[in-house]
PDB file of C-alpha atoms in Angstrom:
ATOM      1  CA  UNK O   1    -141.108-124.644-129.351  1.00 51.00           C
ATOM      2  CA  UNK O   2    -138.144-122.191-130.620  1.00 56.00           C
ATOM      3  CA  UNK O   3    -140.620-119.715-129.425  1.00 63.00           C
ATOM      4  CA  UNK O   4    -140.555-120.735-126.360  1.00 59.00           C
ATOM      5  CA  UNK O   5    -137.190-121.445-125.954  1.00 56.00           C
ATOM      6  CA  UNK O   6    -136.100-117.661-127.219  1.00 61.00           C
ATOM      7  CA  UNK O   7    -137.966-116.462-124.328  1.00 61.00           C
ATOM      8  CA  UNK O   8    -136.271-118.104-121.911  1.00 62.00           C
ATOM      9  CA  UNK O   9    -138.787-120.973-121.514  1.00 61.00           C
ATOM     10  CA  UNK O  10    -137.346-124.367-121.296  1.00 63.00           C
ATOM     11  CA  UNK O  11    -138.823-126.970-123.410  1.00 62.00           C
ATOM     12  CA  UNK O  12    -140.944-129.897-121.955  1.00 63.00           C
ATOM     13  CA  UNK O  13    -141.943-128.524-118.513  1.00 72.00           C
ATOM     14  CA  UNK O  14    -145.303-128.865-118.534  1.00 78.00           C
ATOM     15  CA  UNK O  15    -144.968-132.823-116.753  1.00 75.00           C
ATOM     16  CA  UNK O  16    -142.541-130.824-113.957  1.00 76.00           C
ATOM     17  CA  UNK O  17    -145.248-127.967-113.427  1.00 82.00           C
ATOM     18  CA  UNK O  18    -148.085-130.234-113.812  1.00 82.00           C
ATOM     19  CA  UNK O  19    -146.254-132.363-110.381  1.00 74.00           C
ATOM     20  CA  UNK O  20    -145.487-129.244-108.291  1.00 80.00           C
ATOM     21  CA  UNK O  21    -149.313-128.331-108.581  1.00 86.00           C
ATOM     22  CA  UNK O  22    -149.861-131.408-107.405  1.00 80.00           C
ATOM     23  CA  UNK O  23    -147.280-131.735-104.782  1.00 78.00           C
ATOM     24  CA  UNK O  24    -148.616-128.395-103.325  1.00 87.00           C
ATOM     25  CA  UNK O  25    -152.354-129.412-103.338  1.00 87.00           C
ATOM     26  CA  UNK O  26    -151.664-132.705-101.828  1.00 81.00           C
ATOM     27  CA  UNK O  27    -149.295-130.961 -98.896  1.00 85.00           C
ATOM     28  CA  UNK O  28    -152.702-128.480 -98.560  1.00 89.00           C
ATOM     29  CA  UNK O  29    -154.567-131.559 -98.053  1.00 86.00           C
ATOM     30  CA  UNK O  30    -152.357-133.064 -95.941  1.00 85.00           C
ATOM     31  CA  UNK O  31    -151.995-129.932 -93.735  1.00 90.00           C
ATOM     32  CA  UNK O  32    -155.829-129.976 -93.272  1.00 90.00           C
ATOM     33  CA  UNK O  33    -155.883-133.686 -92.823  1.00 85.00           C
ATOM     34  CA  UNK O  34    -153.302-133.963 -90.276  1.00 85.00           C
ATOM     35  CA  UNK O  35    -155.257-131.253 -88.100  1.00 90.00           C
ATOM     36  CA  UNK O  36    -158.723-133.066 -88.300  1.00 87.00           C
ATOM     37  CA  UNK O  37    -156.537-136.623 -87.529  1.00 87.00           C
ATOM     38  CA  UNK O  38    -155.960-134.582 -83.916  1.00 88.00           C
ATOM     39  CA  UNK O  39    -159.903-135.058 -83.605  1.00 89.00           C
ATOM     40  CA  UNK O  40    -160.089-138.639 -84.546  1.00 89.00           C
ATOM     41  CA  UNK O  41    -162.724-138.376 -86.859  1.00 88.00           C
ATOM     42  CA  UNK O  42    -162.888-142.064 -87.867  1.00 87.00           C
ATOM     43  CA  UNK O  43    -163.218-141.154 -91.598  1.00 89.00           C
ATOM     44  CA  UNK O  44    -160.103-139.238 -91.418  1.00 89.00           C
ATOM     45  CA  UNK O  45    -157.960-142.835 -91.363  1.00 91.00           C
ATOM     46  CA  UNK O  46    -158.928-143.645 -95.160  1.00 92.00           C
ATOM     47  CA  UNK O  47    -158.544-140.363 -96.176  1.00 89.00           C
ATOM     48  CA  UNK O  48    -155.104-140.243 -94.276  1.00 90.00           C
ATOM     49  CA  UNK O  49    -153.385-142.878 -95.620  1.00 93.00           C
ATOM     50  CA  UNK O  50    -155.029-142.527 -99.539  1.00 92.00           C
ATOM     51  CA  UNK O  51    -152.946-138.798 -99.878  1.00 88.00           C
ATOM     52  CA  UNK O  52    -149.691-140.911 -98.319  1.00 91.00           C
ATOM     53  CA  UNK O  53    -150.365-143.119-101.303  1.00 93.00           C
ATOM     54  CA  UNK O  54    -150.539-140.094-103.532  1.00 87.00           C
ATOM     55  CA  UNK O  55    -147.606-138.977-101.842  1.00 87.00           C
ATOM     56  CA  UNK O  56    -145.080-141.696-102.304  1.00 92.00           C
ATOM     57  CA  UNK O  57    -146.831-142.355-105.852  1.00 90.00           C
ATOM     58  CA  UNK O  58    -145.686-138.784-106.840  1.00 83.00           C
ATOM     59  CA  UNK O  59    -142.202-139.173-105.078  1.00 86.00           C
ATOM     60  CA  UNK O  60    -141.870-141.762-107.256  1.00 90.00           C
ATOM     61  CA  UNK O  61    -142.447-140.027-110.594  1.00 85.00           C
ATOM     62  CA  UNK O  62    -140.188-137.361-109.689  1.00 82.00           C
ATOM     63  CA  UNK O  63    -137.363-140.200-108.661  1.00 87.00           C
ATOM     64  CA  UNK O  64    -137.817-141.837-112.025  1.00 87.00           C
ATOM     65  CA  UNK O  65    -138.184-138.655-114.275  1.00 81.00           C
ATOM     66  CA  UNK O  66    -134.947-137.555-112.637  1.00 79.00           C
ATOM     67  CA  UNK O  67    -136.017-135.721-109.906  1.00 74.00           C
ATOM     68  CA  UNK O  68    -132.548-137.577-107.841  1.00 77.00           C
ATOM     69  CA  UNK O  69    -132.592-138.561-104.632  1.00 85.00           C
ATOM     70  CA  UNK O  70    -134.515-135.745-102.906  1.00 84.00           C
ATOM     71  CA  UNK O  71    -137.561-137.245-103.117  1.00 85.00           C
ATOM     72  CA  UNK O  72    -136.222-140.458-101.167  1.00 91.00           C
ATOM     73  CA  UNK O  73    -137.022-138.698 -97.523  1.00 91.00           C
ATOM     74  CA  UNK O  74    -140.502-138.358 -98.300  1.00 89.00           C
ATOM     75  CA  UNK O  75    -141.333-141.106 -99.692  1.00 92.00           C
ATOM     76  CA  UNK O  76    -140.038-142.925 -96.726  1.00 95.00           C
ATOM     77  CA  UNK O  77    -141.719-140.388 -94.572  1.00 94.00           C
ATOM     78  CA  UNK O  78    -145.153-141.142 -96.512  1.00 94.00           C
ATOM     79  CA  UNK O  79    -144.581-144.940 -95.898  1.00 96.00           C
ATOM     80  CA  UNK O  80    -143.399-144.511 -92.344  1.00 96.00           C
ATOM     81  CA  UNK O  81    -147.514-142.674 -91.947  1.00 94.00           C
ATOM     82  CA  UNK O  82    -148.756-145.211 -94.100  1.00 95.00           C
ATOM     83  CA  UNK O  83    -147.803-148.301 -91.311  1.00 96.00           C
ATOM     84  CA  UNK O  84    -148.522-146.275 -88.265  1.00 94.00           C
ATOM     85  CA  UNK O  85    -151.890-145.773 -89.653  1.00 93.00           C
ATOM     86  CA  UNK O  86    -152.483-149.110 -90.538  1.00 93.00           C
ATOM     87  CA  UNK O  87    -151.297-150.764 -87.516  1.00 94.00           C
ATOM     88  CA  UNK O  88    -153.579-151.449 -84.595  1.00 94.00           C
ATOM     89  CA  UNK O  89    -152.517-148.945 -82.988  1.00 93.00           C
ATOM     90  CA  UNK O  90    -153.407-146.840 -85.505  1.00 90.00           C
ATOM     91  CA  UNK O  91    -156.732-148.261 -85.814  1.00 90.00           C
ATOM     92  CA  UNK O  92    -157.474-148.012 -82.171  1.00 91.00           C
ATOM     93  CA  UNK O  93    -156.636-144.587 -81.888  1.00 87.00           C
ATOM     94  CA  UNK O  94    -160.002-143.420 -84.173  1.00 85.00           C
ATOM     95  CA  UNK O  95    -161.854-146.130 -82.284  1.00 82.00           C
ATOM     96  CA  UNK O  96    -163.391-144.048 -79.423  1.00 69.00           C
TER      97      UNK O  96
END
């Protein structure tokens, strides 16, 4: 660790890297995903709303490992996806 830490390495960042990998892979997925929801594939729905999941899940780590309040938007946002999927609406709208 005092290796580290002479370097200019902070100690205990491997939780915060490990997150922003997986913040970035699930905003690749979520890219992808919201381009195939455009052609209502009806398998897209589950897939949809199980990386909003992921999404507010992670938000939530990173508001509780003192990430602050910045992660309060997208968990919301994530939420907000979650219902309109979920709704009939949403249903209806991969029901061709």
């Amino acid at each position: 660790m005092a290796d580290q830490v002479d370097h200019g390495q902070e100690e205990g960042t491997g939780l915060l890297r490990a997150l922003a990998l997986v913040s970035l892979a699930v905003a690749g997925v979520l890219i992808v995903s919201g381009f195939l929801t455009l052609g209502r594939y009806a398998w897209e729905r589950p897939v949809m709303i199980t990386v909003e999941v992921l999404v507010v899940l992670s938000g939530l780590v990173t508001l509780f490992s003192g990430g602050g309040m910045t992660s309060v938007p997208g968990i919301a946002l994530a939420v907000k996806v979650i219902a309109a999927f979920a709704s009939a609406d949403g249903r209806a709208w991969f029901d061709r």
